[in-house]
Amino acid sequence: MGRMFKALIIVPILVIRVPAHAEGIDFQECKSSECISYQQPVTTKTDTLSDLYSIPSFRAIDVRQPHQSLESLYDVAPNAQQELEDLAHQIADHVDGTVYSAGIKGEVRAKQKVEGELGGDASQLTDIVRVTVEVDSVDALTTAYAELAASAQTKEVINRFHAPRPSGYRDLKVLVALPETQMIAEVQLHLKKIADIKNGQEHEIYREIQKIERTATLEKRELSEHEFAKINRLRQTSRALYDHAWQAYQPLSMAV
């Protein structure tokens, strides 16, 4: 009897976790003393921030449009812009986001950029078709990026959440090759509170800085000490606005 008792107490209880998608399994209710309960991990703001920070910035070796001339690019651009906006709306619907489109880049500005910045190579012009998707949570932003990357070939990512601009501005800027037209398109993924600053108070600050710098340029002189100090104060104000907006998306333990 003693040996039988010892044998019984060393037999382990095997608990099998069955995937949620499994079918045809006959479950039997067991007493609490015979079962081990499992709880799925809860996703936190810290988890979603880690996901956002882990998105790497990169650029493919050779990012070029499928056409060499501006004329050919603008022949395809309307279809490409529609393809991009359709994709953006599909993603936005999944994350409760909003799509903003400035439409196709103006041909005059495009020609100036090709000749002045791209050495006459129109195939390097990657923002003829562009769109913005705006969301209001880090989780929605990372989900939107994941869906975009799964739907089109990613050519470049600039993660300004990982490395913000000196002004404090943060976003995800992504270049993708659209699956149907093969056009390279620019997609900006924004957080709403940061976008509100960019399109409101920070825009006014930017215009004021430009005015000060333009005046000095027209008068063919260096900035005065007073002007230099004013620009620094304006930039500090801009940084504070962006940092405050960004804190709203962080866990309380991380906000500063």
PDB file of C-alpha atoms in Angstrom:
ATOM      1  CA  MET A   1       0.000   0.000   0.000  1.00  0.00           C
ATOM      2  CA  GLY A   2       2.852   2.287   0.840  1.00  0.00           C
ATOM      3  CA  ARG A   3       4.516   1.666  -2.530  1.00  0.00           C
ATOM      4  CA  MET A   4       1.243   2.201  -4.381  1.00  0.00           C
ATOM      5  CA  PHE A   5       0.739   5.527  -2.620  1.00  0.00           C
ATOM      6  CA  LYS A   6       4.254   6.682  -3.554  1.00  0.00           C
ATOM      7  CA  ALA A   7       3.685   5.753  -7.200  1.00  0.00           C
ATOM      8  CA  LEU A   8       0.503   7.728  -7.331  1.00  0.00           C
ATOM      9  CA  ILE A   9       1.895  10.967  -5.963  1.00  0.00           C
ATOM     10  CA  ILE A  10       4.768  11.157  -8.444  1.00  0.00           C
ATOM     11  CA  VAL A  11       2.579  10.879 -11.551  1.00  0.00           C
ATOM     12  CA  PRO A  12       2.511  14.398 -13.078  1.00  0.00           C
ATOM     13  CA  ILE A  13      -0.654  16.044 -14.252  1.00  0.00           C
ATOM     14  CA  LEU A  14      -0.289  16.838 -17.952  1.00  0.00           C
ATOM     15  CA  VAL A  15      -2.010  20.021 -19.075  1.00  0.00           C
ATOM     16  CA  ILE A  16      -2.220  20.566 -22.803  1.00  0.00           C
ATOM     17  CA  ARG A  17      -2.840  24.050 -24.243  1.00  0.00           C
ATOM     18  CA  VAL A  18      -4.926  23.749 -27.389  1.00  0.00           C
ATOM     19  CA  PRO A  19      -4.665  26.439 -30.084  1.00  0.00           C
ATOM     20  CA  ALA A  20      -7.738  28.609 -30.431  1.00  0.00           C
ATOM     21  CA  HIS A  21      -8.243  27.483 -34.030  1.00  0.00           C
ATOM     22  CA  ALA A  22      -8.300  23.741 -33.181  1.00  0.00           C
ATOM     23  CA  GLU A  23     -11.546  21.889 -33.911  1.00  0.00           C
ATOM     24  CA  GLY A  24     -13.148  18.659 -32.698  1.00  0.00           C
ATOM     25  CA  ILE A  25     -11.623  18.703 -29.193  1.00  0.00           C
ATOM     26  CA  ASP A  26     -13.818  17.328 -26.402  1.00  0.00           C
ATOM     27  CA  PHE A  27     -13.219  19.496 -23.347  1.00  0.00           C
ATOM     28  CA  GLN A  28     -14.186  18.284 -19.885  1.00  0.00           C
ATOM     29  CA  GLU A  29     -14.631  20.513 -16.902  1.00  0.00           C
ATOM     30  CA  CYS A  30     -12.161  19.786 -14.124  1.00  0.00           C
ATOM     31  CA  LYS A  31     -11.973  20.758 -10.496  1.00  0.00           C
ATOM     32  CA  SER A  32      -9.769  23.681  -9.501  1.00  0.00           C
ATOM     33  CA  SER A  33      -7.464  21.410  -7.542  1.00  0.00           C
ATOM     34  CA  GLU A  34      -6.729  19.393 -10.696  1.00  0.00           C
ATOM     35  CA  CYS A  35      -6.257  22.201 -13.197  1.00  0.00           C
ATOM     36  CA  ILE A  36      -3.786  24.940 -13.922  1.00  0.00           C
ATOM     37  CA  SER A  37      -5.265  28.111 -15.351  1.00  0.00           C
ATOM     38  CA  TYR A  38      -3.440  30.299 -17.893  1.00  0.00           C
ATOM     39  CA  GLN A  39      -3.965  33.970 -18.560  1.00  0.00           C
ATOM     40  CA  GLN A  40      -3.007  35.537 -21.883  1.00  0.00           C
ATOM     41  CA  PRO A  41      -0.558  38.449 -21.574  1.00  0.00           C
ATOM     42  CA  VAL A  42      -2.125  41.888 -21.695  1.00  0.00           C
ATOM     43  CA  THR A  43      -0.656  44.324 -24.216  1.00  0.00           C
ATOM     44  CA  THR A  44       0.426  47.563 -22.543  1.00  0.00           C
ATOM     45  CA  LYS A  45       1.456  50.976 -23.791  1.00  0.00           C
ATOM     46  CA  THR A  46       5.054  50.007 -23.058  1.00  0.00           C
ATOM     47  CA  ASP A  47       4.687  46.987 -25.367  1.00  0.00           C
ATOM     48  CA  THR A  48       3.290  49.074 -28.238  1.00  0.00           C
ATOM     49  CA  LEU A  49       5.991  51.715 -27.794  1.00  0.00           C
ATOM     50  CA  SER A  50       8.629  48.987 -28.022  1.00  0.00           C
ATOM     51  CA  ASP A  51       7.004  47.784 -31.249  1.00  0.00           C
ATOM     52  CA  LEU A  52       7.108  51.323 -32.657  1.00  0.00           C
ATOM     53  CA  TYR A  53      10.729  51.946 -31.664  1.00  0.00           C
ATOM     54  CA  SER A  54      11.752  48.601 -33.174  1.00  0.00           C
ATOM     55  CA  ILE A  55      10.633  49.564 -36.694  1.00  0.00           C
ATOM     56  CA  PRO A  56      13.999  50.079 -38.443  1.00  0.00           C
ATOM     57  CA  SER A  57      14.824  53.057 -40.632  1.00  0.00           C
ATOM     58  CA  PHE A  58      16.334  51.931 -43.930  1.00  0.00           C
ATOM     59  CA  ARG A  59      16.503  52.653 -47.643  1.00  0.00           C
ATOM     60  CA  ALA A  60      16.726  50.068 -50.415  1.00  0.00           C
ATOM     61  CA  ILE A  61      19.876  50.139 -52.542  1.00  0.00           C
ATOM     62  CA  ASP A  62      18.228  51.555 -55.654  1.00  0.00           C
ATOM     63  CA  VAL A  63      14.899  53.333 -55.214  1.00  0.00           C
ATOM     64  CA  ARG A  64      13.603  54.405 -58.603  1.00  0.00           C
ATOM     65  CA  GLN A  65      10.340  54.911 -60.383  1.00  0.00           C
ATOM     66  CA  PRO A  66       9.457  52.414 -63.142  1.00  0.00           C
ATOM     67  CA  HIS A  67       9.601  55.221 -65.740  1.00  0.00           C
ATOM     68  CA  GLN A  68      12.467  57.515 -66.711  1.00  0.00           C
ATOM     69  CA  SER A  69      10.645  60.651 -67.898  1.00  0.00           C
ATOM     70  CA  LEU A  70       8.333  63.035 -66.091  1.00  0.00           C
ATOM     71  CA  GLU A  71       5.846  62.756 -68.931  1.00  0.00           C
ATOM     72  CA  SER A  72       5.606  58.982 -68.516  1.00  0.00           C
ATOM     73  CA  LEU A  73       5.340  59.281 -64.745  1.00  0.00           C
ATOM     74  CA  TYR A  74       2.475  61.750 -64.978  1.00  0.00           C
ATOM     75  CA  ASP A  75       0.678  59.487 -67.450  1.00  0.00           C
ATOM     76  CA  VAL A  76       0.594  56.769 -64.775  1.00  0.00           C
ATOM     77  CA  ALA A  77       0.199  59.086 -61.760  1.00  0.00           C
ATOM     78  CA  PRO A  78      -3.640  59.369 -61.700  1.00  0.00           C
ATOM     79  CA  ASN A  79      -4.077  55.591 -61.553  1.00  0.00           C
ATOM     80  CA  ALA A  80      -1.277  55.298 -59.010  1.00  0.00           C
ATOM     81  CA  GLN A  81      -2.773  58.007 -56.799  1.00  0.00           C
ATOM     82  CA  GLN A  82      -6.128  56.216 -56.845  1.00  0.00           C
ATOM     83  CA  GLU A  83      -4.464  52.899 -56.039  1.00  0.00           C
ATOM     84  CA  LEU A  84      -2.616  54.506 -53.129  1.00  0.00           C
ATOM     85  CA  GLU A  85      -5.701  56.213 -51.725  1.00  0.00           C
ATOM     86  CA  ASP A  86      -7.733  53.009 -51.964  1.00  0.00           C
ATOM     87  CA  LEU A  87      -5.026  51.178 -50.000  1.00  0.00           C
ATOM     88  CA  ALA A  88      -4.798  53.985 -47.441  1.00  0.00           C
ATOM     89  CA  HIS A  89      -8.564  53.992 -46.849  1.00  0.00           C
ATOM     90  CA  GLN A  90      -8.546  50.227 -46.434  1.00  0.00           C
ATOM     91  CA  ILE A  91      -5.846  50.498 -43.764  1.00  0.00           C
ATOM     92  CA  ALA A  92      -7.477  53.493 -42.062  1.00  0.00           C
ATOM     93  CA  ASP A  93     -10.779  51.623 -41.776  1.00  0.00           C
ATOM     94  CA  HIS A  94      -9.015  48.898 -39.776  1.00  0.00           C
ATOM     95  CA  VAL A  95      -7.412  51.296 -37.280  1.00  0.00           C
ATOM     96  CA  ASP A  96     -10.079  54.010 -36.953  1.00  0.00           C
ATOM     97  CA  GLY A  97      -7.796  56.393 -38.834  1.00  0.00           C
ATOM     98  CA  THR A  98      -8.272  59.300 -41.226  1.00  0.00           C
ATOM     99  CA  VAL A  99      -6.796  59.641 -44.715  1.00  0.00           C
ATOM    100  CA  TYR A 100      -5.547  62.993 -45.985  1.00  0.00           C
ATOM    101  CA  SER A 101      -4.478  63.464 -49.580  1.00  0.00           C
ATOM    102  CA  ALA A 102      -2.841  66.455 -51.220  1.00  0.00           C
ATOM    103  CA  GLY A 103      -3.271  64.752 -54.578  1.00  0.00           C
ATOM    104  CA  ILE A 104      -0.618  64.371 -57.256  1.00  0.00           C
ATOM    105  CA  LYS A 105       2.437  66.597 -56.890  1.00  0.00           C
ATOM    106  CA  GLY A 106       2.261  69.656 -59.162  1.00  0.00           C
ATOM    107  CA  GLU A 107       4.222  69.256 -62.394  1.00  0.00           C
ATOM    108  CA  VAL A 108       5.958  72.617 -62.087  1.00  0.00           C
ATOM    109  CA  ARG A 109       7.273  71.799 -58.607  1.00  0.00           C
ATOM    110  CA  ALA A 110       8.203  68.294 -59.757  1.00  0.00           C
ATOM    111  CA  LYS A 111      10.230  69.645 -62.661  1.00  0.00           C
ATOM    112  CA  GLN A 112      12.031  72.111 -60.360  1.00  0.00           C
ATOM    113  CA  LYS A 113      12.934  69.297 -57.958  1.00  0.00           C
ATOM    114  CA  VAL A 114      14.161  66.995 -60.729  1.00  0.00           C
ATOM    115  CA  GLU A 115      16.372  69.689 -62.253  1.00  0.00           C
ATOM    116  CA  GLY A 116      17.530  71.339 -59.030  1.00  0.00           C
ATOM    117  CA  GLU A 117      17.919  68.384 -56.634  1.00  0.00           C
ATOM    118  CA  LEU A 118      17.964  65.143 -58.617  1.00  0.00           C
ATOM    119  CA  GLY A 119      20.410  65.926 -61.416  1.00  0.00           C
ATOM    120  CA  GLY A 120      17.703  65.681 -64.070  1.00  0.00           C
ATOM    121  CA  ASP A 121      16.846  62.059 -63.185  1.00  0.00           C
ATOM    122  CA  ALA A 122      13.041  61.905 -62.952  1.00  0.00           C
ATOM    123  CA  SER A 123      13.100  58.252 -61.862  1.00  0.00           C
ATOM    124  CA  GLN A 124      14.391  59.409 -58.467  1.00  0.00           C
ATOM    125  CA  LEU A 125      11.292  61.535 -57.813  1.00  0.00           C
ATOM    126  CA  THR A 126       9.439  59.412 -55.250  1.00  0.00           C
ATOM    127  CA  ASP A 127       6.688  61.731 -53.986  1.00  0.00           C
ATOM    128  CA  ILE A 128       4.577  62.339 -57.088  1.00  0.00           C
ATOM    129  CA  VAL A 129       1.824  60.300 -55.460  1.00  0.00           C
ATOM    130  CA  ARG A 130       1.495  60.651 -51.694  1.00  0.00           C
ATOM    131  CA  VAL A 131      -0.965  60.279 -48.861  1.00  0.00           C
ATOM    132  CA  THR A 132      -1.182  60.664 -45.078  1.00  0.00           C
ATOM    133  CA  VAL A 133      -2.874  58.316 -42.620  1.00  0.00           C
ATOM    134  CA  GLU A 134      -3.576  59.844 -39.212  1.00  0.00           C
ATOM    135  CA  VAL A 135      -4.383  57.773 -36.123  1.00  0.00           C
ATOM    136  CA  ASP A 136      -4.656  58.509 -32.409  1.00  0.00           C
ATOM    137  CA  SER A 137      -2.788  55.671 -30.706  1.00  0.00           C
ATOM    138  CA  VAL A 138       0.610  54.039 -30.963  1.00  0.00           C
ATOM    139  CA  ASP A 139      -1.023  50.632 -31.368  1.00  0.00           C
ATOM    140  CA  ALA A 140      -3.059  51.891 -34.345  1.00  0.00           C
ATOM    141  CA  LEU A 141       0.087  53.398 -35.869  1.00  0.00           C
ATOM    142  CA  THR A 142       2.105  50.169 -35.663  1.00  0.00           C
ATOM    143  CA  THR A 143      -0.861  48.195 -37.010  1.00  0.00           C
ATOM    144  CA  ALA A 144      -1.219  50.621 -39.931  1.00  0.00           C
ATOM    145  CA  TYR A 145       2.476  50.249 -40.721  1.00  0.00           C
ATOM    146  CA  ALA A 146       2.279  46.450 -40.561  1.00  0.00           C
ATOM    147  CA  GLU A 147      -0.689  46.410 -42.952  1.00  0.00           C
ATOM    148  CA  LEU A 148       1.052  48.796 -45.341  1.00  0.00           C
ATOM    149  CA  ALA A 149       4.222  46.690 -45.361  1.00  0.00           C
ATOM    150  CA  ALA A 150       2.146  43.563 -45.999  1.00  0.00           C
ATOM    151  CA  SER A 151       0.273  45.185 -48.905  1.00  0.00           C
ATOM    152  CA  ALA A 152       3.114  46.848 -50.837  1.00  0.00           C
ATOM    153  CA  GLN A 153       6.860  46.429 -51.196  1.00  0.00           C
ATOM    154  CA  THR A 154       8.609  48.718 -48.697  1.00  0.00           C
ATOM    155  CA  LYS A 155      11.459  50.725 -50.215  1.00  0.00           C
ATOM    156  CA  GLU A 156      12.298  53.178 -47.431  1.00  0.00           C
ATOM    157  CA  VAL A 157      11.341  53.830 -43.829  1.00  0.00           C
ATOM    158  CA  ILE A 158      12.242  56.878 -41.766  1.00  0.00           C
ATOM    159  CA  ASN A 159      11.221  56.282 -38.152  1.00  0.00           C
ATOM    160  CA  ARG A 160      11.159  59.714 -36.542  1.00  0.00           C
ATOM    161  CA  PHE A 161       9.735  58.266 -33.343  1.00  0.00           C
ATOM    162  CA  HIS A 162      13.044  56.515 -32.821  1.00  0.00           C
ATOM    163  CA  ALA A 163      15.053  59.572 -33.930  1.00  0.00           C
ATOM    164  CA  PRO A 164      12.916  62.758 -33.839  1.00  0.00           C
ATOM    165  CA  ARG A 165      13.770  65.910 -35.726  1.00  0.00           C
ATOM    166  CA  PRO A 166      15.514  68.655 -33.704  1.00  0.00           C
ATOM    167  CA  SER A 167      12.115  70.367 -33.484  1.00  0.00           C
ATOM    168  CA  GLY A 168      10.693  67.309 -31.715  1.00  0.00           C
ATOM    169  CA  TYR A 169       8.508  66.354 -34.683  1.00  0.00           C
ATOM    170  CA  ARG A 170       7.801  62.611 -34.977  1.00  0.00           C
ATOM    171  CA  ASP A 171       6.195  60.452 -37.656  1.00  0.00           C
ATOM    172  CA  LEU A 172       6.751  57.391 -39.835  1.00  0.00           C
ATOM    173  CA  LYS A 173       7.598  58.200 -43.446  1.00  0.00           C
ATOM    174  CA  VAL A 174       7.416  55.214 -45.776  1.00  0.00           C
ATOM    175  CA  LEU A 175       8.107  54.728 -49.481  1.00  0.00           C
ATOM    176  CA  VAL A 176       6.370  51.755 -51.104  1.00  0.00           C
ATOM    177  CA  ALA A 177       6.146  50.268 -54.583  1.00  0.00           C
ATOM    178  CA  LEU A 178       2.443  49.937 -55.358  1.00  0.00           C
ATOM    179  CA  PRO A 179       1.545  46.395 -56.467  1.00  0.00           C
ATOM    180  CA  GLU A 180      -0.497  47.306 -59.565  1.00  0.00           C
ATOM    181  CA  THR A 181       1.084  50.427 -61.085  1.00  0.00           C
ATOM    182  CA  GLN A 182       4.546  49.746 -59.574  1.00  0.00           C
ATOM    183  CA  MET A 183       4.853  53.481 -58.848  1.00  0.00           C
ATOM    184  CA  ILE A 184       6.905  54.500 -55.820  1.00  0.00           C
ATOM    185  CA  ALA A 185       4.559  56.311 -53.431  1.00  0.00           C
ATOM    186  CA  GLU A 186       5.085  58.231 -50.204  1.00  0.00           C
ATOM    187  CA  VAL A 187       2.980  57.420 -47.143  1.00  0.00           C
ATOM    188  CA  GLN A 188       3.208  59.405 -43.913  1.00  0.00           C
ATOM    189  CA  LEU A 189       1.802  57.831 -40.763  1.00  0.00           C
ATOM    190  CA  HIS A 190       0.915  60.474 -38.179  1.00  0.00           C
ATOM    191  CA  LEU A 191      -0.289  60.584 -34.596  1.00  0.00           C
ATOM    192  CA  LYS A 192      -3.184  63.026 -34.339  1.00  0.00           C
ATOM    193  CA  LYS A 193      -1.930  65.190 -31.469  1.00  0.00           C
ATOM    194  CA  ILE A 194       1.465  65.633 -33.139  1.00  0.00           C
ATOM    195  CA  ALA A 195      -0.141  66.378 -36.512  1.00  0.00           C
ATOM    196  CA  ASP A 196      -2.337  69.018 -34.852  1.00  0.00           C
ATOM    197  CA  ILE A 197       0.799  70.808 -33.646  1.00  0.00           C
ATOM    198  CA  LYS A 198       2.445  70.544 -37.071  1.00  0.00           C
ATOM    199  CA  ASN A 199      -0.570  71.980 -38.864  1.00  0.00           C
ATOM    200  CA  GLY A 200      -1.283  74.651 -36.237  1.00  0.00           C
ATOM    201  CA  GLN A 201       1.101  76.293 -33.787  1.00  0.00           C
ATOM    202  CA  GLU A 202       4.310  74.867 -35.228  1.00  0.00           C
ATOM    203  CA  HIS A 203       3.383  76.029 -38.726  1.00  0.00           C
ATOM    204  CA  GLU A 204       3.131  79.588 -37.447  1.00  0.00           C
ATOM    205  CA  ILE A 205       6.499  79.232 -35.699  1.00  0.00           C
ATOM    206  CA  TYR A 206       8.064  77.931 -38.923  1.00  0.00           C
ATOM    207  CA  ARG A 207       6.700  80.889 -40.890  1.00  0.00           C
ATOM    208  CA  GLU A 208       8.073  83.342 -38.333  1.00  0.00           C
ATOM    209  CA  ILE A 209      11.536  81.755 -38.472  1.00  0.00           C
ATOM    210  CA  GLN A 210      11.462  81.840 -42.271  1.00  0.00           C
ATOM    211  CA  LYS A 211      10.531  85.513 -42.201  1.00  0.00           C
ATOM    212  CA  ILE A 212      13.486  86.384 -39.964  1.00  0.00           C
ATOM    213  CA  GLU A 213      15.937  84.377 -42.095  1.00  0.00           C
ATOM    214  CA  ARG A 214      14.539  85.746 -45.366  1.00  0.00           C
ATOM    215  CA  THR A 215      14.910  89.322 -44.158  1.00  0.00           C
ATOM    216  CA  ALA A 216      18.585  88.771 -43.351  1.00  0.00           C
ATOM    217  CA  THR A 217      19.128  87.114 -46.744  1.00  0.00           C
ATOM    218  CA  LEU A 218      17.467  89.942 -48.665  1.00  0.00           C
ATOM    219  CA  GLU A 219      19.548  92.484 -46.754  1.00  0.00           C
ATOM    220  CA  LYS A 220      22.676  90.376 -47.505  1.00  0.00           C
ATOM    221  CA  ARG A 221      23.771  90.145 -43.885  1.00  0.00           C
ATOM    222  CA  GLU A 222      24.216  87.638 -41.082  1.00  0.00           C
ATOM    223  CA  LEU A 223      21.549  87.213 -38.440  1.00  0.00           C
ATOM    224  CA  SER A 224      21.852  89.665 -35.570  1.00  0.00           C
ATOM    225  CA  GLU A 225      22.279  88.411 -32.017  1.00  0.00           C
ATOM    226  CA  HIS A 226      18.705  89.445 -31.302  1.00  0.00           C
ATOM    227  CA  GLU A 227      17.389  87.543 -34.343  1.00  0.00           C
ATOM    228  CA  PHE A 228      19.487  84.476 -33.540  1.00  0.00           C
ATOM    229  CA  ALA A 229      18.180  84.448 -29.957  1.00  0.00           C
ATOM    230  CA  LYS A 230      14.593  84.846 -31.145  1.00  0.00           C
ATOM    231  CA  ILE A 231      14.914  81.917 -33.541  1.00  0.00           C
ATOM    232  CA  ASN A 232      16.325  79.768 -30.726  1.00  0.00           C
ATOM    233  CA  ARG A 233      13.386  80.673 -28.479  1.00  0.00           C
ATOM    234  CA  LEU A 234      10.931  79.829 -31.242  1.00  0.00           C
ATOM    235  CA  ARG A 235      12.586  76.447 -31.799  1.00  0.00           C
ATOM    236  CA  GLN A 236      12.514  75.706 -28.080  1.00  0.00           C
ATOM    237  CA  THR A 237       8.807  76.513 -28.051  1.00  0.00           C
ATOM    238  CA  SER A 238       8.283  74.160 -30.979  1.00  0.00           C
ATOM    239  CA  ARG A 239      10.182  71.379 -29.218  1.00  0.00           C
ATOM    240  CA  ALA A 240       8.157  71.835 -26.044  1.00  0.00           C
ATOM    241  CA  LEU A 241       4.876  71.647 -27.983  1.00  0.00           C
ATOM    242  CA  TYR A 242       5.847  68.430 -29.745  1.00  0.00           C
ATOM    243  CA  ASP A 243       7.245  66.823 -26.604  1.00  0.00           C
ATOM    244  CA  HIS A 244       4.037  67.614 -24.716  1.00  0.00           C
ATOM    245  CA  ALA A 245       1.920  66.087 -27.494  1.00  0.00           C
ATOM    246  CA  TRP A 246       4.117  62.975 -27.573  1.00  0.00           C
ATOM    247  CA  GLN A 247       3.831  62.439 -23.822  1.00  0.00           C
ATOM    248  CA  ALA A 248       0.088  61.837 -24.229  1.00  0.00           C
ATOM    249  CA  TYR A 249       0.892  58.566 -25.993  1.00  0.00           C
ATOM    250  CA  GLN A 250       3.353  57.262 -23.384  1.00  0.00           C
ATOM    251  CA  PRO A 251       2.756  55.285 -20.179  1.00  0.00           C
ATOM    252  CA  LEU A 252       2.627  57.524 -17.108  1.00  0.00           C
ATOM    253  CA  SER A 253       5.815  55.908 -15.802  1.00  0.00           C
ATOM    254  CA  MET A 254       7.681  57.034 -18.926  1.00  0.00           C
ATOM    255  CA  ALA A 255       6.210  60.522 -19.383  1.00  0.00           C
ATOM    256  CA  VAL A 256       8.473  63.383 -18.380  1.00  0.00           C
TER     257      VAL A 256
END
